[in-house]
GROMACS .gro file of N, CA and C in nm:
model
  180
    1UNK      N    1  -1.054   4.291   1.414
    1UNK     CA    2  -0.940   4.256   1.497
    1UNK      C    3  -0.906   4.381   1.577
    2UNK      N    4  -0.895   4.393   1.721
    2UNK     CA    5  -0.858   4.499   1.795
    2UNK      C    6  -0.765   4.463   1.776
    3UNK      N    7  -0.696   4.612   1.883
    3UNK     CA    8  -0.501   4.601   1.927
    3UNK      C    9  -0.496   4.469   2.018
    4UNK      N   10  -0.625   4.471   2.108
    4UNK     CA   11  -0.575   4.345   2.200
    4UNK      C   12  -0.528   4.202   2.128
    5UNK      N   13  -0.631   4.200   2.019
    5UNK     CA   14  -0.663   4.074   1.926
    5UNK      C   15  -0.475   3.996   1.876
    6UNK      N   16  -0.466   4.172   1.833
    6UNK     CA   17  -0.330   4.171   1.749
    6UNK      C   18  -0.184   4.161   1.842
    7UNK      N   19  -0.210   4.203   1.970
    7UNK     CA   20  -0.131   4.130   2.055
    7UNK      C   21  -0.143   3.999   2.063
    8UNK      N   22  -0.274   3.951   2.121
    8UNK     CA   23  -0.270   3.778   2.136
    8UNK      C   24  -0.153   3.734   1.995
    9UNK      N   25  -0.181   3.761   1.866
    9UNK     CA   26  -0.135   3.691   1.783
    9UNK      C   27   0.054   3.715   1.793
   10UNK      N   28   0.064   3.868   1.784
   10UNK     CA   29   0.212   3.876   1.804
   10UNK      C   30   0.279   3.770   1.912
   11UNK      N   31   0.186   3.787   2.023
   11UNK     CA   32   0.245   3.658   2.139
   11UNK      C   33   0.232   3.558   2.073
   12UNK      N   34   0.125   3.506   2.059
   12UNK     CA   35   0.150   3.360   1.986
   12UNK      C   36   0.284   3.361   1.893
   13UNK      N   37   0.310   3.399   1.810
   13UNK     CA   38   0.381   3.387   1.762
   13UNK      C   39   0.535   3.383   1.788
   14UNK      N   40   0.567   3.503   1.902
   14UNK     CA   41   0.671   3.494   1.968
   14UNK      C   42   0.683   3.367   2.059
   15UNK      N   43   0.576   3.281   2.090
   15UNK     CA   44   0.606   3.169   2.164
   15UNK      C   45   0.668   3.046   2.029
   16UNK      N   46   0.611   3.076   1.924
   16UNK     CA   47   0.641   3.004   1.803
   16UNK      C   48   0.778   3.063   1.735
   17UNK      N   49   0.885   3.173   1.809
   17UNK     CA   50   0.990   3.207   1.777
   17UNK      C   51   0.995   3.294   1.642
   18UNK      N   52   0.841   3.353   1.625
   18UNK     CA   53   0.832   3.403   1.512
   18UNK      C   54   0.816   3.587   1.561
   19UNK      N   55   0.901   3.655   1.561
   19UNK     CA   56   0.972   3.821   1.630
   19UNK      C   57   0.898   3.909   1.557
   20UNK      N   58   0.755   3.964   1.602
   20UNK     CA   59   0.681   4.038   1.577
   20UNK      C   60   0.673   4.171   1.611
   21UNK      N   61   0.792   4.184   1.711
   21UNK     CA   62   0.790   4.309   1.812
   21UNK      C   63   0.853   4.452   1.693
   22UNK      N   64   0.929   4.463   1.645
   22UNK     CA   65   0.991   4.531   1.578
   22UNK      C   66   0.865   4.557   1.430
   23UNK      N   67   0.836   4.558   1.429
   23UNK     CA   68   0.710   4.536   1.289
   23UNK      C   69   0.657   4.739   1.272
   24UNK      N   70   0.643   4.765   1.183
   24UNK     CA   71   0.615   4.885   1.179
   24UNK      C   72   0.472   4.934   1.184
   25UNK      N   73   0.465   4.956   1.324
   25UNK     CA   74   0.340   5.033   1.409
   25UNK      C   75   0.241   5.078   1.295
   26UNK      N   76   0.277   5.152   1.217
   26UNK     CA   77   0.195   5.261   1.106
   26UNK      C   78   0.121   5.118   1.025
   27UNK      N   79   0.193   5.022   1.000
   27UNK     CA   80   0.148   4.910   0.884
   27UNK      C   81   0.072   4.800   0.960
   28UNK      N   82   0.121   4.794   1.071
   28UNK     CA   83   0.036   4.713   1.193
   28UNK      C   84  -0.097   4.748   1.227
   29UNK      N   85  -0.104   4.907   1.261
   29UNK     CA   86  -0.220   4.950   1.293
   29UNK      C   87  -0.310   4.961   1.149
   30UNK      N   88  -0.277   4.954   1.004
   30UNK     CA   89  -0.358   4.987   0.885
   30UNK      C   90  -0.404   4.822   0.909
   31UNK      N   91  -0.340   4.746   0.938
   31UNK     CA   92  -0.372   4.557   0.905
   31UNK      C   93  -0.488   4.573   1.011
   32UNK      N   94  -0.494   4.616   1.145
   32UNK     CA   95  -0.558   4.638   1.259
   32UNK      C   96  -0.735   4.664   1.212
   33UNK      N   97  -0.693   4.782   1.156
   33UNK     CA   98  -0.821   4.862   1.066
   33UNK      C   99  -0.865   4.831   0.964
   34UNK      N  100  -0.817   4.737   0.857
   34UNK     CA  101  -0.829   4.670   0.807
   34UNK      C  102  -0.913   4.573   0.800
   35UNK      N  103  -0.884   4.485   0.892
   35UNK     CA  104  -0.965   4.365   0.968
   35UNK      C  105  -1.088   4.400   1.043
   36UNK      N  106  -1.080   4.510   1.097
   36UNK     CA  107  -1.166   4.557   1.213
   36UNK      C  108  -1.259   4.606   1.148
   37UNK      N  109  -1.267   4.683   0.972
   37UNK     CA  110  -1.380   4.701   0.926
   37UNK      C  111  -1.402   4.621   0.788
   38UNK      N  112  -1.343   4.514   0.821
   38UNK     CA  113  -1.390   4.406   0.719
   38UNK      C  114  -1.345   4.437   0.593
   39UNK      N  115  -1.223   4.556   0.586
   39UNK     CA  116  -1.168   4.558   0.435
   39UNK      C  117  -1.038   4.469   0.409
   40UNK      N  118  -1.028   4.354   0.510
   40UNK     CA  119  -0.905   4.254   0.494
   40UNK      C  120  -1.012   4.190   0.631
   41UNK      N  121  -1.111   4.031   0.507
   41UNK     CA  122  -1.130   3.939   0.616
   41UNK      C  123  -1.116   3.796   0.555
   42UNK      N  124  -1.017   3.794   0.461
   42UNK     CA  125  -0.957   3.630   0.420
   42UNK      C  126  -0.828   3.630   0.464
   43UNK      N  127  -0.826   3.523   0.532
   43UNK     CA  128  -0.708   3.494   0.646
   43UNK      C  129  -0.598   3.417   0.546
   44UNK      N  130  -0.614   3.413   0.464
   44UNK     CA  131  -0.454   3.429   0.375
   44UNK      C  132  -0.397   3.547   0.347
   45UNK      N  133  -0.519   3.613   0.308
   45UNK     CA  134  -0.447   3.765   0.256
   45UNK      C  135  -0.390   3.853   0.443
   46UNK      N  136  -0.435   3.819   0.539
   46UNK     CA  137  -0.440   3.851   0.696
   46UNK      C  138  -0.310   3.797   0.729
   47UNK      N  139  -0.285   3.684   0.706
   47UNK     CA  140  -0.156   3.576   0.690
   47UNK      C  141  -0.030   3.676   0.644
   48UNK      N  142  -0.084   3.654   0.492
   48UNK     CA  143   0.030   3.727   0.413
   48UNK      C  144   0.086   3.896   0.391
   49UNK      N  145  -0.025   3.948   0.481
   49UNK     CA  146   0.005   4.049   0.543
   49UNK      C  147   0.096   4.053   0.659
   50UNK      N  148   0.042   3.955   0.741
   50UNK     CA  149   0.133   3.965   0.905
   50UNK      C  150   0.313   3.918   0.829
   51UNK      N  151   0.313   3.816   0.719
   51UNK     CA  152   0.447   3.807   0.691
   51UNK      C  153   0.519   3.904   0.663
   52UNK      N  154   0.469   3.999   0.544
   52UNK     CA  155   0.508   4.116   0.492
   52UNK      C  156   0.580   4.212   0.604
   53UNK      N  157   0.488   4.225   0.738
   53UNK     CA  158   0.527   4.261   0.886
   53UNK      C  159   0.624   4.275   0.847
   54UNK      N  160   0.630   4.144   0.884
   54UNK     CA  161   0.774   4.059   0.970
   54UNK      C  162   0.907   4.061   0.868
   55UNK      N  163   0.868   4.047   0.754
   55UNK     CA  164   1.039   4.037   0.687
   55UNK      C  165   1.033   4.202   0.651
   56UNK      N  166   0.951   4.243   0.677
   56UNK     CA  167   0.997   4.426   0.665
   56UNK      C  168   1.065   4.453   0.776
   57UNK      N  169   1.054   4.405   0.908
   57UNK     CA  170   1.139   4.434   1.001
   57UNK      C  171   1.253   4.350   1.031
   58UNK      N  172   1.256   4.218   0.950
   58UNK     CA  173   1.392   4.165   0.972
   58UNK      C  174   1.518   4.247   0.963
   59UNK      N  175   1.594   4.158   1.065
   59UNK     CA  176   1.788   4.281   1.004
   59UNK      C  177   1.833   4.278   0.919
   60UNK      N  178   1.880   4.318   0.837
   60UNK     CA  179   1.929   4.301   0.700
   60UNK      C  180   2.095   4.250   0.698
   0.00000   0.00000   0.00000
């Protein structure tokens, strides 16, 4: 998964009202590298990563 890849998805998702923007860069880019050398390539665990993202950056 490139950065471009991982944009498409953040967009998608922001069209699905799901707020990816705020997500912490450092944990974004390890999911990035991750994927990109095949040490995260089951798309649940890819899934349940991108959630983790996201309620780490929710407001409290």
């Amino acid at each position: 998964m490139s950065a471009v890849v991982f944009l498409d998805i953040v967009v998608f998702l922001d069209i699905n009202d799901v707020d990816m923007v705020d997500v912490d860069q450092d944990e974004a880019y390890v999911l990035v590298i991750d994927v990109a050398t095949g040490a995260a390539d089951d798309t649940g665990e890819i899934a349940a990563r991108l959630r983790v993202l996201r309620e780490a950056s929710a407001p409290m």
